[in-house]
Amino acid sequence: MEKTEDQTMEKIVSLAKRRGFIFPACEIYGGFGSSFSYGPYGTALKNNIKSLWLKRFVDGRDDMYAIDGPIILHPALWKASGHTDGFNDAMVDCKKCKKRFRADHLVEEATGEDHEGDLVKLNAALAAGIACPNCKAKQWTDARFFSLMFKTEMNGLEEPVYLRPETAGAIFVEFNNILDTMRPKLPFGIAQIGKAFRNEIVTGNFIFRVREFEQMEIEYFIDPEKEWDDVFENLLKEQEAFCRDLGLAEGSFTRREHEKEKLSHYSRKTVDVEYSFPFGVKELFGLAHRGDFDLKVHSEHSGKKLEFFDQASGRRFIPHVIEPSFGVERALLATLHSAYREEILEGGEERAVLKLPYQLAPIKVAIFPLLKNKEQLVAKAREIYSELRSVFACEFDDNGNIGKRYRRQDEIGTPFCVTIDFDTLEKGEVTVRHRDTMKQEKVSVEELKNYLLGQLK
Ligand code: GAP
């Protein structure tokens, strides 16, 4: 069935809550600051996304090293990187309804022009007659900058400290430790998955823009004297391959290269991988050539050399860096959106199904005794369940009729349902039902584990 995009978003949000993926956090207190909690299936899906990422970008390669740094880092780091003074968004208030907006978003939506970071151009564009999306008035306060840094305090320290606004910072400050302990050759990358915090002015579109989120980032260090286009292109291709790992359809994710004039002074090239979300084509992941900016500023501010010594040529230099950056929440939202389907079954019944890639499905196999009140069936189903759960993420369900149990597993994306019925007791066979085709087949209990291993590999 054709889905209209607005409805799809509503349906995904509703399914996410109803089926234990994502809940608005602190609902008993009325919700809080657009934050979300991940339920059991959301947690599993998130973990599976992170595992796939680690497999593709770290474990499957010889040139990547994973670290896990702190959320609260030395404030000097953020001063050096420019975040303390310059990590801002321009905000503007509607004088009539008092609603607050990101000025660059308003201008871009109305004119298609990107004036991020340029207050003069943003104010001029707003004054030229952009209407408030809420009340349609055209009276704006002056746009002004608002820091995105989350400030907090640390006992014993007078100056404020910050929750990291990106995971990248923790990577640069451990550059020497990775060199000393791992002895990598160039090019090599340092990878990290972890929480990042941004005091966003406007959050929204479910988990697309939130104040607390997870990033999966890599700083990939290269020799500045060597050609870098291929390295950049290969990382971009890997980002696109990761989109395919997530099950995103060809054509739903696209590249957008930032205009040269809009790049930060140190960047040679920046490309966003965008996804066609129901609310528009928006940034999913980013890839930026950052030159030697980061290592250089941290070296200057810390007084410590952050250099690579190339034994072959005898050269000592500050490597350049290419940074692939991924948001876990955006990856998860794109995954849910791509996987969500509504189908009309024979007889007119509707089913909603998450056609998740098998590797991402929170539950791989659901086990059902046909009847809850037949002791022998339940005991056999429990026996099969306890054998399979040591290999796959499994769920045991004896609630309601089989049709309802299928619908529930379809909605959480479980690839296989196994029903234990009287044939199991008499002939040693179970019924395996496939999520995507809904086809059912008989498999012997003896063969079941290997059969599922073959299907799920
Ligand atoms: N170190 C580079 C960096 O942080 P970014 O484009 O600001 O670059 C990287 O962020 C990724 O983090 C984005 O592509 C997006 O997936 C995710 N992200 C950024 N801000 C976010 C927010 N407020 N909510 C959810 N995800 C966000």
PDB file of C-alpha atoms and ligand atoms in Angstrom, residues 83 87 102 148 165-169 172 196-200 202-204 206-219 239 258 270 272-273 277 283-288 290 294 323-331, ligand 1:
ATOM      1  CA  HIS A  83      33.709  25.078  20.413  1.00  0.00           C
ATOM      2  CA  PHE A  87      29.807  26.393  18.487  1.00  0.00           C
ATOM      3  CA  ARG A 102      16.751  28.504  14.042  1.00  0.00           C
ATOM      4  CA  LEU A 148      25.078  24.706  21.728  1.00  0.00           C
ATOM      5  CA  PRO A 165      29.233  18.189  21.772  1.00  0.00           C
ATOM      6  CA  GLU A 166      30.884  15.525  19.573  1.00  0.00           C
ATOM      7  CA  THR A 167      32.937  12.419  20.220  1.00  0.00           C
ATOM      8  CA  ALA A 168      35.778  13.578  17.945  1.00  0.00           C
ATOM      9  CA  GLY A 169      37.467  15.719  20.624  1.00  0.00           C
ATOM     10  CA  PHE A 172      42.513  13.929  18.980  1.00  0.00           C
ATOM     11  CA  ALA A 196      27.267  13.631  22.480  1.00  0.00           C
ATOM     12  CA  PHE A 197      25.234  16.540  23.819  1.00  0.00           C
ATOM     13  CA  ARG A 198      24.063  19.702  22.091  1.00  0.00           C
ATOM     14  CA  ASN A 199      21.858  22.339  23.581  1.00  0.00           C
ATOM     15  CA  GLU A 200      19.840  22.542  20.356  1.00  0.00           C
ATOM     16  CA  VAL A 202      14.877  23.567  18.274  1.00  0.00           C
ATOM     17  CA  THR A 203      14.617  19.813  18.504  1.00  0.00           C
ATOM     18  CA  GLY A 204      12.187  17.746  16.515  1.00  0.00           C
ATOM     19  CA  PHE A 206      11.182  12.510  16.620  1.00  0.00           C
ATOM     20  CA  ILE A 207      14.793  11.363  17.212  1.00  0.00           C
ATOM     21  CA  PHE A 208      16.232  13.253  14.210  1.00  0.00           C
ATOM     22  CA  ARG A 209      17.320  16.322  16.191  1.00  0.00           C
ATOM     23  CA  VAL A 210      17.703  15.759  19.915  1.00  0.00           C
ATOM     24  CA  ARG A 211      19.905  17.215  22.619  1.00  0.00           C
ATOM     25  CA  GLU A 212      21.440  13.945  23.733  1.00  0.00           C
ATOM     26  CA  PHE A 213      22.466  11.486  21.039  1.00  0.00           C
ATOM     27  CA  GLU A 214      25.114   8.996  20.057  1.00  0.00           C
ATOM     28  CA  GLN A 215      27.779   9.405  17.444  1.00  0.00           C
ATOM     29  CA  MET A 216      30.024   6.904  15.723  1.00  0.00           C
ATOM     30  CA  GLU A 217      33.067   8.838  14.560  1.00  0.00           C
ATOM     31  CA  ILE A 218      36.430   8.176  12.981  1.00  0.00           C
ATOM     32  CA  GLU A 219      39.446  10.417  12.611  1.00  0.00           C
ATOM     33  CA  GLN A 239      29.499   5.228   4.309  1.00  0.00           C
ATOM     34  CA  HIS A 258      29.265  21.466   0.463  1.00  0.00           C
ATOM     35  CA  THR A 270      32.933  18.089   2.961  1.00  0.00           C
ATOM     36  CA  ASP A 272      26.974  14.940   3.567  1.00  0.00           C
ATOM     37  CA  VAL A 273      25.262  11.625   2.982  1.00  0.00           C
ATOM     38  CA  PHE A 277      13.265  11.298   5.504  1.00  0.00           C
ATOM     39  CA  GLU A 283      21.810  15.004   6.691  1.00  0.00           C
ATOM     40  CA  LEU A 284      22.300  11.434   7.810  1.00  0.00           C
ATOM     41  CA  PHE A 285      26.103  11.214   8.004  1.00  0.00           C
ATOM     42  CA  GLY A 286      29.005  13.523   7.200  1.00  0.00           C
ATOM     43  CA  LEU A 287      32.494  13.232   5.762  1.00  0.00           C
ATOM     44  CA  ALA A 288      34.993  16.079   6.082  1.00  0.00           C
ATOM     45  CA  ARG A 290      39.805  18.758   8.079  1.00  0.00           C
ATOM     46  CA  ASP A 294      42.655  19.698  14.973  1.00  0.00           C
ATOM     47  CA  GLU A 323      36.506  12.544   9.460  1.00  0.00           C
ATOM     48  CA  PRO A 324      33.550  10.221   8.784  1.00  0.00           C
ATOM     49  CA  SER A 325      30.853  11.047  11.314  1.00  0.00           C
ATOM     50  CA  PHE A 326      27.638   9.100  11.912  1.00  0.00           C
ATOM     51  CA  GLY A 327      24.628   9.700  14.166  1.00  0.00           C
ATOM     52  CA  VAL A 328      23.154   6.557  15.706  1.00  0.00           C
ATOM     53  CA  GLU A 329      19.658   8.051  16.143  1.00  0.00           C
ATOM     54  CA  ARG A 330      19.497   9.216  12.526  1.00  0.00           C
ATOM     55  CA  ALA A 331      20.725   5.822  11.357  1.00  0.00           C
TER      56      ALA A 331
HETATM   57  N1  GAP B   1      32.607  15.751  14.469  1.00  0.00           N
HETATM   58  C1  GAP B   1      31.794  16.176  13.375  1.00  0.00           C
HETATM   59  C2  GAP B   1      30.395  16.360  13.739  1.00  0.00           C
HETATM   60  O1  GAP B   1      30.022  16.237  14.901  1.00  0.00           O
HETATM   61  P1  GAP B   1      28.053  16.971  12.763  1.00  0.00           P
HETATM   62  O2  GAP B   1      27.582  17.038  11.333  1.00  0.00           O
HETATM   63  O3  GAP B   1      27.778  18.158  13.615  1.00  0.00           O
HETATM   64  O4  GAP B   1      29.604  16.657  12.669  1.00  0.00           O
HETATM   65  C3  GAP B   1      27.722  14.396  12.940  1.00  0.00           C
HETATM   66  O5  GAP B   1      27.440  15.674  13.452  1.00  0.00           O
HETATM   67  C4  GAP B   1      26.460  13.538  12.915  1.00  0.00           C
HETATM   68  O6  GAP B   1      25.868  13.515  14.211  1.00  0.00           O
HETATM   69  C5  GAP B   1      25.379  14.071  11.990  1.00  0.00           C
HETATM   70  O7  GAP B   1      25.591  13.654  10.654  1.00  0.00           O
HETATM   71  C6  GAP B   1      24.135  13.450  12.599  1.00  0.00           C
HETATM   72  O8  GAP B   1      23.987  12.123  12.159  1.00  0.00           O
HETATM   73  C7  GAP B   1      24.450  13.436  14.099  1.00  0.00           C
HETATM   74  N2  GAP B   1      23.839  14.582  14.805  1.00  0.00           N
HETATM   75  C8  GAP B   1      24.311  15.845  14.900  1.00  0.00           C
HETATM   76  N3  GAP B   1      23.508  16.604  15.651  1.00  0.00           N
HETATM   77  C9  GAP B   1      22.487  15.815  16.055  1.00  0.00           C
HETATM   78  C10 GAP B   1      21.312  16.018  16.865  1.00  0.00           C
HETATM   79  N4  GAP B   1      21.062  17.193  17.455  1.00  0.00           N
HETATM   80  N5  GAP B   1      20.480  14.968  17.061  1.00  0.00           N
HETATM   81  C11 GAP B   1      20.749  13.752  16.502  1.00  0.00           C
HETATM   82  N6  GAP B   1      21.831  13.513  15.737  1.00  0.00           N
HETATM   83  C12 GAP B   1      22.691  14.519  15.509  1.00  0.00           C
END
